[in-house]
Amino acid sequence: MQNIYIKDLSQHIGEEITLTGWLYNKRSSGKIKFIILRDGTGLLQCVYFKGNVTPEVFELADRLGQESSIEVKGKVKAEPRAVGGYELDATDLHVISEAHDYPITPKDHGVEFLMDNRHLWLRSSRQVAIMRIRHRIVKAIRDFFDNRGFTLMDPPILTPAACEGTSTLFETEYFDLGKAYLTQSGQLYAEAGAMALGKVYTFGPTFRAEKSKTRRHLTEFWMVEPEVAFNDLNDNMDLAEEFLEYIVQTVLKDKQEELKVLERDTTKLENVKKPLPRISYDEAVEILKKNGIDFQWGNDFGGTDETVISNQFDRPVMVHRYPAEVKAFYMKRDPQNEKLALAVDVLAPEGYGEIIGGSQREDSLELLQARIKEHNLPQSAFEWYLDLRRFGSVPHSGFGLGLERTVSWICGLDHLREAIPFARMIYRNTP
RNA sequence: UCCGCGAUAGCUCAAUGGUGGAGCAUUCGGCUGUUAACCGAAGGGUUGCAGGUUCGAGCCCUGCUCGCGGAGCCA
């Protein structure tokens, strides 16, 4: 069976066609009934006149509840009064599965109710638009790296120890080998990949058992992490800004319809082109002080600090050279100032916060061993990682980009839970 | 873990300490161009749970449960 989809109706004007989908909404006015069909690609108003169809079909059109799955038949015509600009002069209607009392009505609902019904909420226009944009972003990410000679290399999800030693991890029993943990980052494995393949990226789910309870946190989220041998911090920033430009401009080019559904003001997204501003941590601290924020040098930025800093710019801003103490053990120190790490965070505009975190990695065996000791990490778990420095160590850099934060920013969402099909949060692991 | 807010019909919300209501959804009736259609009618309640104050508690007090927002931490 050759399916015809609502998005392709312009090629079928005047034809008698059959469409399948779900009953999105209906209205009636005596001898005329309007059924809005939803098929995942758009909405189509189907008009049933009492005189044009059998009494059985007319009665069926009256009886069917929201989200009944149906097959409609009729002639396509352009109709400016109808949603989507087209309309079906319906001649027939078949029910595939009758539905009644669909919980999500075309009225307001609360967040808790919608999240309890997430499996059904995904059918709404807004959620469909978000999922399509998420998919386009994922594809843009893959295209970007694939077209630049990167190799996708999947890291393990079950790991024997923490990658960064700071976050709280989900724990599980692993047969006779003791405890295993769900990964919080594929980065250390990406470094092994970069030494093998030159340019690699990982892309997969990561897990944090932190009891974070904000609109910017999920316990399970997707992260893409490129890692490049022989790249220094500046090369890393070059890559990050080119990457962000490509993602945003691709979505702007291909997903205008969806952005319109979301009522996203895209003027600020259009600015996302290189070069992105690059400021040092010290300069960022100056910005905070000028804005009357009592900030102590040496701390990491909080959510409101990030918003104040990013509000100074019309596009994402890169903040580099953070105090080493607030950053992970594997980051290389700045040769100009041992207190600083060669790290870079990218802060998204409009209060969306950190979407990228990266650094040049420590490539000296002795220094890395010392850092592991300082951070009280078990060196035995990192012997394989230290081997990367024992056998042909080179300068290398990489970063991680949080997928849901990027989706949330580009879509203009007010909470990360809408940026992923089934959000996992501290107080929710269903549906 | 800490701070703040909340929980009333299937859903979204009203109700001065004094007989718990409306809109939507559902059911029935009306309407040949509706746009979250409209008009008329009906059904629908252990006011999150447990105690307390009071002649009387949805409302005041205490504890608990669940959720929302924020902080910390981070992408």
Short mmCIF file of C-alpha atoms (C1' of nucleotides) in Angstrom, two decimals:
data_model
loop_
_atom_site.label_atom_id
_atom_site.label_comp_id
_atom_site.label_asym_id
_atom_site.label_seq_id
_atom_site.Cartn_x
_atom_site.Cartn_y
_atom_site.Cartn_z
CA MET A 1 0.00 0.00 0.00
CA GLN A 2 1.37 3.36 -1.08
CA ASN A 3 0.80 5.75 1.81
CA ILE A 4 -0.01 9.38 1.16
CA TYR A 5 0.96 11.80 3.90
CA ILE A 6 -0.63 15.14 4.77
CA LYS A 7 2.64 17.01 4.21
CA ASP A 8 2.54 15.96 0.52
CA LEU A 9 -1.07 16.99 -0.18
CA SER A 10 -0.07 19.82 -2.53
CA GLN A 11 0.83 17.12 -5.09
CA HIS A 12 -2.64 15.55 -4.92
CA ILE A 13 -5.05 18.46 -5.40
CA GLY A 14 -8.18 17.32 -7.21
CA GLU A 15 -7.41 13.64 -6.65
CA GLU A 16 -9.58 11.16 -4.79
CA ILE A 17 -7.24 9.72 -2.15
CA THR A 18 -7.20 7.61 1.00
CA LEU A 19 -5.36 8.71 4.14
CA THR A 20 -4.79 7.02 7.47
CA GLY A 21 -4.19 8.55 10.85
CA TRP A 22 -5.84 9.58 14.08
CA LEU A 23 -8.81 11.78 14.90
CA TYR A 24 -7.22 14.93 16.33
CA ASN A 25 -10.40 16.94 16.91
CA LYS A 26 -13.89 17.23 15.53
CA ARG A 27 -16.64 19.81 15.24
CA SER A 28 -20.16 19.46 13.95
CA SER A 29 -22.95 21.68 12.82
CA GLY A 30 -26.03 19.60 12.20
CA LYS A 31 -25.69 18.09 8.78
CA ILE A 32 -21.98 18.87 8.38
CA LYS A 33 -19.14 17.37 10.40
CA PHE A 34 -15.51 18.42 10.46
CA ILE A 35 -12.96 15.79 11.41
CA ILE A 36 -9.37 16.94 11.86
CA LEU A 37 -7.06 14.10 10.85
CA ARG A 38 -3.56 13.82 12.30
CA ASP A 39 -1.01 11.55 10.64
CA GLY A 40 2.27 12.61 12.24
CA THR A 41 3.19 14.87 9.34
CA GLY A 42 0.41 17.43 9.69
CA LEU A 43 -3.29 18.12 10.19
CA LEU A 44 -6.08 17.88 7.62
CA GLN A 45 -9.70 18.94 7.92
CA CYS A 46 -12.06 16.32 6.48
CA VAL A 47 -15.59 17.53 5.72
CA TYR A 48 -18.53 15.15 5.96
CA PHE A 49 -21.82 16.44 4.49
CA LYS A 50 -24.85 14.39 5.41
CA GLY A 51 -26.00 14.15 1.78
CA ASN A 52 -22.59 13.05 0.45
CA VAL A 53 -22.02 9.96 2.59
CA THR A 54 -24.02 6.97 3.77
CA PRO A 55 -26.00 7.31 7.01
CA GLU A 56 -23.65 4.75 8.60
CA VAL A 57 -20.57 6.86 7.80
CA PHE A 58 -22.26 10.01 9.06
CA GLU A 59 -23.22 8.31 12.31
CA LEU A 60 -19.66 6.98 12.69
CA ALA A 61 -18.19 10.46 12.19
CA ASP A 62 -20.46 11.64 14.97
CA ARG A 63 -19.56 8.84 17.37
CA LEU A 64 -15.77 8.54 17.14
CA GLY A 65 -13.73 9.89 20.04
CA GLN A 66 -10.47 11.83 19.99
CA GLU A 67 -7.44 9.75 18.84
CA SER A 68 -9.53 7.01 17.23
CA SER A 69 -7.43 5.56 14.41
CA ILE A 70 -9.21 5.96 11.09
CA GLU A 71 -8.98 5.74 7.34
CA VAL A 72 -10.57 8.59 5.38
CA LYS A 73 -11.33 8.84 1.70
CA GLY A 74 -12.15 11.91 -0.37
CA LYS A 75 -11.10 14.57 -2.81
CA VAL A 76 -8.31 17.02 -1.93
CA LYS A 77 -8.80 20.75 -2.49
CA ALA A 78 -7.04 23.92 -1.47
CA GLU A 79 -9.01 25.66 1.29
CA PRO A 80 -7.60 28.71 3.03
CA ARG A 81 -10.18 28.45 5.83
CA ALA A 82 -8.84 25.03 6.92
CA VAL A 83 -5.80 24.29 9.05
CA GLY A 84 -2.80 23.61 6.82
CA GLY A 85 -4.47 25.19 3.77
CA TYR A 86 -5.99 21.99 2.38
CA GLU A 87 -9.23 20.15 2.94
CA LEU A 88 -10.73 16.78 2.11
CA ASP A 89 -14.25 16.55 0.65
CA ALA A 90 -14.82 13.26 2.36
CA THR A 91 -16.76 10.41 0.79
CA ASP A 92 -15.94 7.57 3.17
CA LEU A 93 -14.69 6.78 6.66
CA HIS A 94 -13.43 3.54 8.19
CA VAL A 95 -12.51 2.99 11.79
CA ILE A 96 -9.35 1.02 12.53
CA SER A 97 -9.63 1.26 16.31
CA GLU A 98 -12.24 3.27 18.15
CA ALA A 99 -11.04 5.39 21.09
CA HIS A 100 -13.01 7.10 23.83
CA ASP A 101 -12.14 9.34 26.76
CA TYR A 102 -8.66 10.30 25.53
CA PRO A 103 -7.10 11.97 28.56
CA ILE A 104 -5.44 14.93 26.83
CA THR A 105 -8.22 17.21 25.65
CA PRO A 106 -7.72 20.37 23.57
CA LYS A 107 -7.64 22.46 26.75
CA ASP A 108 -5.02 23.42 29.31
CA HIS A 109 -3.29 20.75 31.34
CA GLY A 110 -0.75 20.82 34.13
CA VAL A 111 2.84 19.63 33.83
CA GLU A 112 2.41 16.69 36.18
CA PHE A 113 -0.59 15.37 34.29
CA LEU A 114 1.14 15.79 30.93
CA MET A 115 4.30 14.05 32.17
CA ASP A 116 2.20 11.18 33.59
CA ASN A 117 0.77 10.90 30.08
CA ARG A 118 4.03 11.56 28.26
CA HIS A 119 3.45 8.56 25.95
CA LEU A 120 0.28 10.30 24.69
CA TRP A 121 1.51 13.90 25.05
CA LEU A 122 4.08 13.10 22.35
CA ARG A 123 1.19 13.11 19.84
CA SER A 124 0.55 16.83 20.26
CA SER A 125 1.76 19.28 17.58
CA ARG A 126 4.20 20.96 19.89
CA GLN A 127 5.87 17.74 21.02
CA VAL A 128 6.02 16.45 17.45
CA ALA A 129 7.81 19.66 16.43
CA ILE A 130 10.33 19.28 19.27
CA MET A 131 11.04 15.65 18.39
CA ARG A 132 11.58 16.54 14.74
CA ILE A 133 14.02 19.30 15.68
CA ARG A 134 15.80 16.98 18.10
CA HIS A 135 16.21 14.48 15.31
CA ARG A 136 17.54 17.15 12.94
CA ILE A 137 20.05 18.25 15.56
CA VAL A 138 21.22 14.66 16.05
CA LYS A 139 21.64 14.27 12.31
CA ALA A 140 23.46 17.61 12.03
CA ILE A 141 25.85 16.49 14.78
CA ARG A 142 26.62 13.25 12.97
CA ASP A 143 26.92 14.94 9.58
CA PHE A 144 29.27 17.58 10.97
CA PHE A 145 31.76 15.08 12.34
CA ASP A 146 31.33 12.45 9.63
CA ASN A 147 32.09 15.08 6.95
CA ARG A 148 35.28 16.11 8.73
CA GLY A 149 36.96 12.74 8.94
CA PHE A 150 35.84 11.84 12.47
CA THR A 151 35.05 8.25 13.39
CA LEU A 152 32.13 7.49 15.67
CA MET A 153 33.40 5.31 18.51
CA ASP A 154 30.91 4.10 21.11
CA PRO A 155 32.17 4.08 24.70
CA PRO A 156 30.96 1.56 27.29
CA ILE A 157 27.98 2.51 29.42
CA LEU A 158 28.92 0.22 32.32
CA THR A 159 32.21 1.41 33.77
CA PRO A 160 34.38 0.27 36.67
CA ALA A 161 34.95 3.75 38.14
CA ALA A 162 34.01 7.38 37.93
CA CYS A 163 35.37 9.29 34.94
CA GLU A 164 35.79 12.57 36.73
CA GLY A 165 35.56 11.48 40.32
CA THR A 166 33.13 14.21 41.34
CA SER A 167 29.58 13.28 40.37
CA THR A 168 27.43 10.75 42.17
CA LEU A 169 26.92 7.75 39.91
CA PHE A 170 24.25 5.11 39.52
CA GLU A 171 25.59 1.86 40.90
CA THR A 172 24.90 -1.75 40.03
CA GLU A 173 26.25 -5.18 40.93
CA TYR A 174 28.41 -6.66 38.19
CA PHE A 175 28.58 -10.46 38.66
CA ASP A 176 31.75 -11.44 40.58
CA LEU A 177 33.59 -8.21 39.74
CA GLY A 178 31.94 -6.08 42.36
CA LYS A 179 30.32 -2.76 41.64
CA ALA A 180 29.90 -1.18 38.24
CA TYR A 181 28.64 2.31 37.46
CA LEU A 182 26.60 3.88 34.68
CA THR A 183 28.88 6.19 32.75
CA GLN A 184 28.79 9.94 33.30
CA SER A 185 30.96 10.63 30.25
CA GLY A 186 32.59 8.75 27.40
CA GLN A 187 35.52 11.11 27.37
CA LEU A 188 38.33 8.98 28.74
CA TYR A 189 37.46 6.28 26.22
CA ALA A 190 37.28 8.90 23.47
CA GLU A 191 40.88 9.83 24.33
CA ALA A 192 41.90 6.21 23.71
CA GLY A 193 40.04 6.43 20.42
CA ALA A 194 41.79 9.63 19.39
CA MET A 195 45.15 7.94 19.93
CA ALA A 196 44.00 5.13 17.65
CA LEU A 197 42.06 6.99 14.97
CA GLY A 198 43.13 10.63 15.23
CA LYS A 199 39.67 12.21 15.28
CA VAL A 200 36.78 10.48 17.01
CA TYR A 201 33.49 11.32 18.63
CA THR A 202 31.25 9.47 21.04
CA PHE A 203 27.51 9.98 21.13
CA GLY A 204 25.30 8.28 23.65
CA PRO A 205 23.43 8.42 26.93
CA THR A 206 25.15 9.43 30.15
CA PHE A 207 23.93 9.25 33.73
CA ARG A 208 24.19 11.40 36.82
CA ALA A 209 22.72 10.37 40.16
CA GLU A 210 22.98 13.91 41.54
CA LYS A 211 19.83 15.01 43.30
CA SER A 212 19.58 18.02 41.05
CA LYS A 213 16.12 19.48 40.86
CA THR A 214 16.09 22.22 38.26
CA ARG A 215 14.85 22.81 34.74
CA ARG A 216 18.41 22.29 33.48
CA HIS A 217 18.92 18.76 34.81
CA LEU A 218 18.04 15.20 33.88
CA THR A 219 19.46 12.04 35.46
CA GLU A 220 19.79 10.47 31.99
CA PHE A 221 20.86 12.65 29.08
CA TRP A 222 22.65 12.40 25.75
CA MET A 223 26.07 13.82 25.15
CA VAL A 224 28.29 14.06 22.07
CA GLU A 225 32.03 14.21 22.75
CA PRO A 226 34.60 14.83 20.03
CA GLU A 227 38.28 14.20 20.82
CA VAL A 228 41.14 15.17 18.52
CA ALA A 229 44.82 14.20 18.70
CA PHE A 230 47.25 17.11 18.27
CA ASN A 231 44.54 19.77 18.90
CA ASP A 232 45.36 22.43 21.48
CA LEU A 233 42.83 24.60 23.33
CA ASN A 234 42.55 27.10 20.47
CA ASP A 235 41.95 24.34 17.94
CA ASN A 236 39.31 23.01 20.30
CA MET A 237 37.54 26.36 20.43
CA ASP A 238 37.72 26.64 16.63
CA LEU A 239 36.03 23.26 16.37
CA ALA A 240 33.36 24.12 18.94
CA GLU A 241 32.31 27.37 17.25
CA GLU A 242 32.18 25.80 13.81
CA PHE A 243 30.15 22.94 15.27
CA LEU A 244 27.60 25.21 16.95
CA GLU A 245 27.22 27.36 13.84
CA TYR A 246 26.58 24.28 11.73
CA ILE A 247 23.96 22.84 14.09
CA VAL A 248 22.00 26.07 14.52
CA GLN A 249 22.13 27.17 10.89
CA THR A 250 21.08 23.69 9.72
CA VAL A 251 18.03 23.72 12.00
CA LEU A 252 17.16 27.26 10.85
CA LYS A 253 17.42 26.15 7.23
CA ASP A 254 15.48 22.88 7.51
CA LYS A 255 13.04 23.28 10.40
CA GLN A 256 11.25 26.61 9.91
CA GLU A 257 7.81 24.96 10.13
CA GLU A 258 8.58 23.34 13.45
CA LEU A 259 10.14 26.50 14.89
CA LYS A 260 6.94 28.33 13.91
CA VAL A 261 4.82 25.77 15.75
CA LEU A 262 6.98 26.43 18.82
CA GLU A 263 6.63 30.22 18.29
CA ARG A 264 10.40 30.48 18.59
CA ASP A 265 11.83 33.96 18.00
CA THR A 266 14.77 33.00 15.77
CA THR A 267 16.50 36.39 15.53
CA LYS A 268 19.00 35.45 18.24
CA LEU A 269 19.62 32.04 16.67
CA GLU A 270 20.48 33.67 13.36
CA ASN A 271 23.47 35.33 15.09
CA VAL A 272 25.08 31.99 15.82
CA LYS A 273 27.97 32.28 13.39
CA LYS A 274 31.71 32.24 13.92
CA PRO A 275 33.63 33.86 15.32
CA LEU A 276 32.05 33.44 18.74
CA PRO A 277 33.37 35.79 21.43
CA ARG A 278 36.16 34.28 23.55
CA ILE A 279 36.77 35.64 27.02
CA SER A 280 38.94 34.37 29.84
CA TYR A 281 37.58 33.34 33.23
CA ASP A 282 39.22 36.50 34.63
CA GLU A 283 37.32 38.66 32.15
CA ALA A 284 34.08 36.87 33.00
CA VAL A 285 34.65 37.59 36.68
CA GLU A 286 35.15 41.28 35.79
CA ILE A 287 31.78 41.26 34.00
CA LEU A 288 30.11 39.84 37.11
CA LYS A 289 31.69 42.48 39.35
CA LYS A 290 30.65 45.27 36.98
CA ASN A 291 27.09 43.98 37.27
CA GLY A 292 27.19 44.19 41.03
CA ILE A 293 27.57 40.50 41.75
CA ASP A 294 29.69 39.58 44.73
CA PHE A 295 31.78 36.85 43.16
CA GLN A 296 34.92 35.33 44.59
CA TRP A 297 37.73 34.41 42.20
CA GLY A 298 38.25 30.65 42.24
CA ASN A 299 34.63 29.59 42.35
CA ASP A 300 32.72 28.09 39.47
CA PHE A 301 29.86 30.07 37.96
CA GLY A 302 26.31 29.42 39.13
CA GLY A 303 23.20 29.50 36.96
CA THR A 304 22.52 33.19 37.45
CA ASP A 305 26.22 34.05 36.96
CA GLU A 306 26.13 32.29 33.60
CA THR A 307 23.02 34.25 32.58
CA VAL A 308 24.61 37.58 33.48
CA ILE A 309 27.75 36.75 31.50
CA SER A 310 25.92 35.46 28.43
CA ASN A 311 23.57 38.46 28.41
CA GLN A 312 26.57 40.63 27.49
CA PHE A 313 26.74 38.97 24.07
CA ASP A 314 24.41 38.46 21.12
CA ARG A 315 25.58 34.88 20.51
CA PRO A 316 27.08 32.01 22.52
CA VAL A 317 30.21 32.99 24.44
CA MET A 318 33.29 30.87 25.13
CA VAL A 319 34.82 31.24 28.56
CA HIS A 320 38.32 29.76 28.83
CA ARG A 321 41.11 29.20 31.38
CA TYR A 322 39.20 28.40 34.57
CA PRO A 323 40.82 27.93 37.97
CA ALA A 324 42.16 24.38 37.86
CA GLU A 325 40.71 23.59 41.27
CA VAL A 326 37.10 23.66 40.06
CA LYS A 327 37.84 21.55 37.00
CA ALA A 328 38.45 17.86 36.37
CA PHE A 329 41.79 16.18 37.13
CA TYR A 330 42.63 15.39 33.50
CA MET A 331 42.74 18.98 32.26
CA LYS A 332 46.10 20.43 31.28
CA ARG A 333 47.36 23.46 33.19
CA ASP A 334 48.06 26.74 31.44
CA PRO A 335 51.87 27.02 31.00
CA GLN A 336 51.49 30.79 31.54
CA ASN A 337 49.73 30.30 34.89
CA GLU A 338 49.77 27.01 36.78
CA LYS A 339 46.58 27.89 38.66
CA LEU A 340 44.56 27.84 35.46
CA ALA A 341 43.26 24.88 33.48
CA LEU A 342 43.16 24.97 29.68
CA ALA A 343 39.40 24.51 29.84
CA VAL A 344 36.59 26.09 27.87
CA ASP A 345 32.86 26.28 28.55
CA VAL A 346 30.39 27.61 26.01
CA LEU A 347 27.44 29.49 27.49
CA ALA A 348 24.29 29.69 25.39
CA PRO A 349 22.36 32.97 25.19
CA GLU A 350 18.94 33.69 26.68
CA GLY A 351 19.75 32.05 30.00
CA TYR A 352 20.19 28.51 28.66
CA GLY A 353 23.54 28.12 30.40
CA GLU A 354 26.44 25.79 29.73
CA ILE A 355 25.93 23.69 26.61
CA ILE A 356 29.58 22.75 26.02
CA GLY A 357 32.39 21.92 28.41
CA GLY A 358 35.83 20.96 27.16
CA SER A 359 39.56 21.23 27.57
CA GLN A 360 43.02 20.39 26.41
CA ARG A 361 43.98 17.19 28.25
CA GLU A 362 47.02 16.63 30.45
CA ASP A 363 49.51 14.70 28.30
CA SER A 364 52.32 14.26 30.85
CA LEU A 365 52.36 10.90 32.64
CA GLU A 366 53.99 12.29 35.79
CA LEU A 367 51.61 15.24 36.14
CA LEU A 368 48.56 13.07 35.51
CA GLN A 369 49.68 10.58 38.17
CA ALA A 370 50.10 13.45 40.60
CA ARG A 371 46.61 14.80 39.82
CA ILE A 372 45.01 11.40 40.36
CA LYS A 373 46.67 11.28 43.74
CA GLU A 374 45.58 14.83 44.64
CA HIS A 375 41.97 13.97 43.79
CA ASN A 376 42.13 10.77 45.87
CA LEU A 377 41.23 8.65 42.88
CA PRO A 378 42.27 4.97 42.77
CA GLN A 379 45.21 4.88 40.35
CA SER A 380 44.64 1.20 39.59
CA ALA A 381 41.36 2.06 37.84
CA PHE A 382 43.17 4.55 35.65
CA GLU A 383 46.20 2.47 34.62
CA TRP A 384 44.79 1.95 31.13
CA TYR A 385 44.24 5.71 30.85
CA LEU A 386 47.80 6.37 31.98
CA ASP A 387 49.00 3.97 29.27
CA LEU A 388 47.80 6.56 26.74
CA ARG A 389 50.58 8.79 28.17
CA ARG A 390 53.14 5.99 28.46
CA PHE A 391 52.93 5.00 24.82
CA GLY A 392 53.20 7.94 22.45
CA SER A 393 51.46 10.71 24.35
CA VAL A 394 50.51 13.77 22.28
CA PRO A 395 48.70 17.05 22.95
CA HIS A 396 44.98 16.50 22.48
CA SER A 397 41.69 18.19 23.19
CA GLY A 398 37.97 17.64 23.13
CA PHE A 399 34.65 18.75 24.50
CA GLY A 400 31.20 17.49 25.38
CA LEU A 401 27.92 18.96 24.19
CA GLY A 402 24.70 18.24 26.08
CA LEU A 403 22.07 17.28 23.53
CA GLU A 404 18.97 18.14 25.56
CA ARG A 405 20.32 21.54 26.60
CA THR A 406 21.02 22.26 22.95
CA VAL A 407 17.53 21.12 21.90
CA SER A 408 16.01 23.14 24.72
CA TRP A 409 17.91 26.27 23.70
CA ILE A 410 17.21 26.02 19.97
CA CYS A 411 13.51 25.23 20.58
CA GLY A 412 13.19 27.90 23.28
CA LEU A 413 11.83 25.43 25.86
CA ASP A 414 11.50 26.37 29.50
CA HIS A 415 12.37 22.88 30.79
CA LEU A 416 14.71 20.06 29.69
CA ARG A 417 11.98 17.46 30.21
CA GLU A 418 10.37 18.40 26.87
CA ALA A 419 13.68 18.03 24.99
CA ILE A 420 13.85 14.23 25.39
CA PRO A 421 11.07 11.72 24.60
CA PHE A 422 10.93 10.16 28.06
CA ALA A 423 12.66 12.28 30.68
CA ARG A 424 14.37 10.67 33.65
CA MET A 425 14.43 12.97 36.66
CA ILE A 426 14.99 12.63 40.38
CA TYR A 427 11.28 12.09 41.11
CA ARG A 428 10.21 10.50 37.83
CA ASN A 429 11.20 7.36 35.98
CA THR A 430 7.84 6.67 34.30
CA PRO A 431 6.36 6.21 31.75
"C1'" U B 1 20.24 17.68 51.23
"C1'" C B 2 18.39 22.88 52.00
"C1'" C B 3 14.79 27.08 50.93
"C1'" G B 4 9.97 28.57 48.87
"C1'" C B 5 5.12 27.20 46.74
"C1'" G B 6 1.23 23.81 45.96
"C1'" A B 7 -2.52 19.30 46.22
"C1'" U B 8 -10.77 20.59 45.43
"C1'" A B 9 -15.03 16.51 39.59
"C1'" G B 10 -11.39 12.78 34.25
"C1'" C B 11 -8.61 17.86 33.12
"C1'" U B 12 -7.85 23.37 34.27
"C1'" C B 13 -9.41 26.24 38.21
"C1'" A B 14 -13.16 29.09 41.82
"C1'" A B 15 -15.37 28.90 46.83
"C1'" U B 16 -15.09 35.63 53.83
"C1'" G B 17 -14.49 29.43 59.33
"C1'" G B 18 -21.34 28.69 57.97
"C1'" U B 19 -25.75 24.07 52.16
"C1'" G B 20 -18.51 22.59 47.54
"C1'" G B 21 -19.23 25.72 41.94
"C1'" A B 22 -17.68 27.00 36.61
"C1'" G B 23 -15.36 25.85 31.83
"C1'" C B 24 -13.62 21.71 29.09
"C1'" A B 25 -14.25 16.29 28.68
"C1'" U B 26 -18.48 12.42 28.89
"C1'" U B 27 -23.98 11.26 27.72
"C1'" C B 28 -28.61 13.22 25.37
"C1'" G B 29 -30.94 17.07 22.14
"C1'" G B 30 -30.33 21.35 18.30
"C1'" C B 31 -27.69 23.67 14.17
"C1'" U B 32 -25.15 22.78 6.11
"C1'" G B 33 -18.64 26.16 7.05
"C1'" U B 34 -16.83 24.94 12.07
"C1'" U B 35 -11.54 27.00 13.69
"C1'" A B 36 -9.71 25.11 21.63
"C1'" A B 37 -17.08 25.98 17.24
"C1'" C B 38 -21.67 27.35 19.45
"C1'" C B 39 -26.76 26.76 22.08
"C1'" G B 40 -29.86 23.68 25.69
"C1'" A B 41 -30.01 19.59 29.33
"C1'" A B 42 -27.97 15.53 32.39
"C1'" G B 43 -24.51 12.54 35.12
"C1'" G B 44 -19.98 13.25 37.75
"C1'" G B 45 -16.93 14.85 44.83
"C1'" U B 46 -14.19 10.40 51.29
"C1'" U B 47 -11.63 18.60 49.02
"C1'" G B 48 -3.81 14.05 48.95
"C1'" C B 49 -3.33 11.04 53.98
"C1'" A B 50 -3.51 11.08 59.55
"C1'" G B 51 -4.47 13.82 63.77
"C1'" G B 52 -5.84 18.57 66.31
"C1'" U B 53 -8.54 23.53 67.33
"C1'" U B 54 -13.88 24.89 66.80
"C1'" C B 55 -20.94 24.63 67.84
"C1'" G B 56 -19.12 24.13 62.74
"C1'" A B 57 -12.89 23.07 58.71
"C1'" G B 58 -11.83 22.73 51.51
"C1'" C B 59 -10.25 27.15 54.47
"C1'" C B 60 -6.78 27.55 60.88
"C1'" C B 61 -2.65 24.28 63.47
"C1'" U B 62 0.85 19.73 63.54
"C1'" G B 63 2.93 15.55 61.09
"C1'" C B 64 3.30 12.65 56.66
"C1'" U B 65 2.98 11.60 51.27
"C1'" C B 66 3.34 13.39 46.43
"C1'" G B 67 4.46 17.24 43.02
"C1'" C B 68 6.41 22.19 41.20
"C1'" G B 69 10.28 26.07 41.26
"C1'" G B 70 15.08 27.41 43.00
"C1'" A B 71 20.10 26.52 45.51
"C1'" G B 72 24.28 23.25 45.54
"C1'" C B 73 26.41 20.07 41.41
"C1'" C B 74 26.71 19.89 36.44
"C1'" A B 75 25.82 19.02 30.17
#
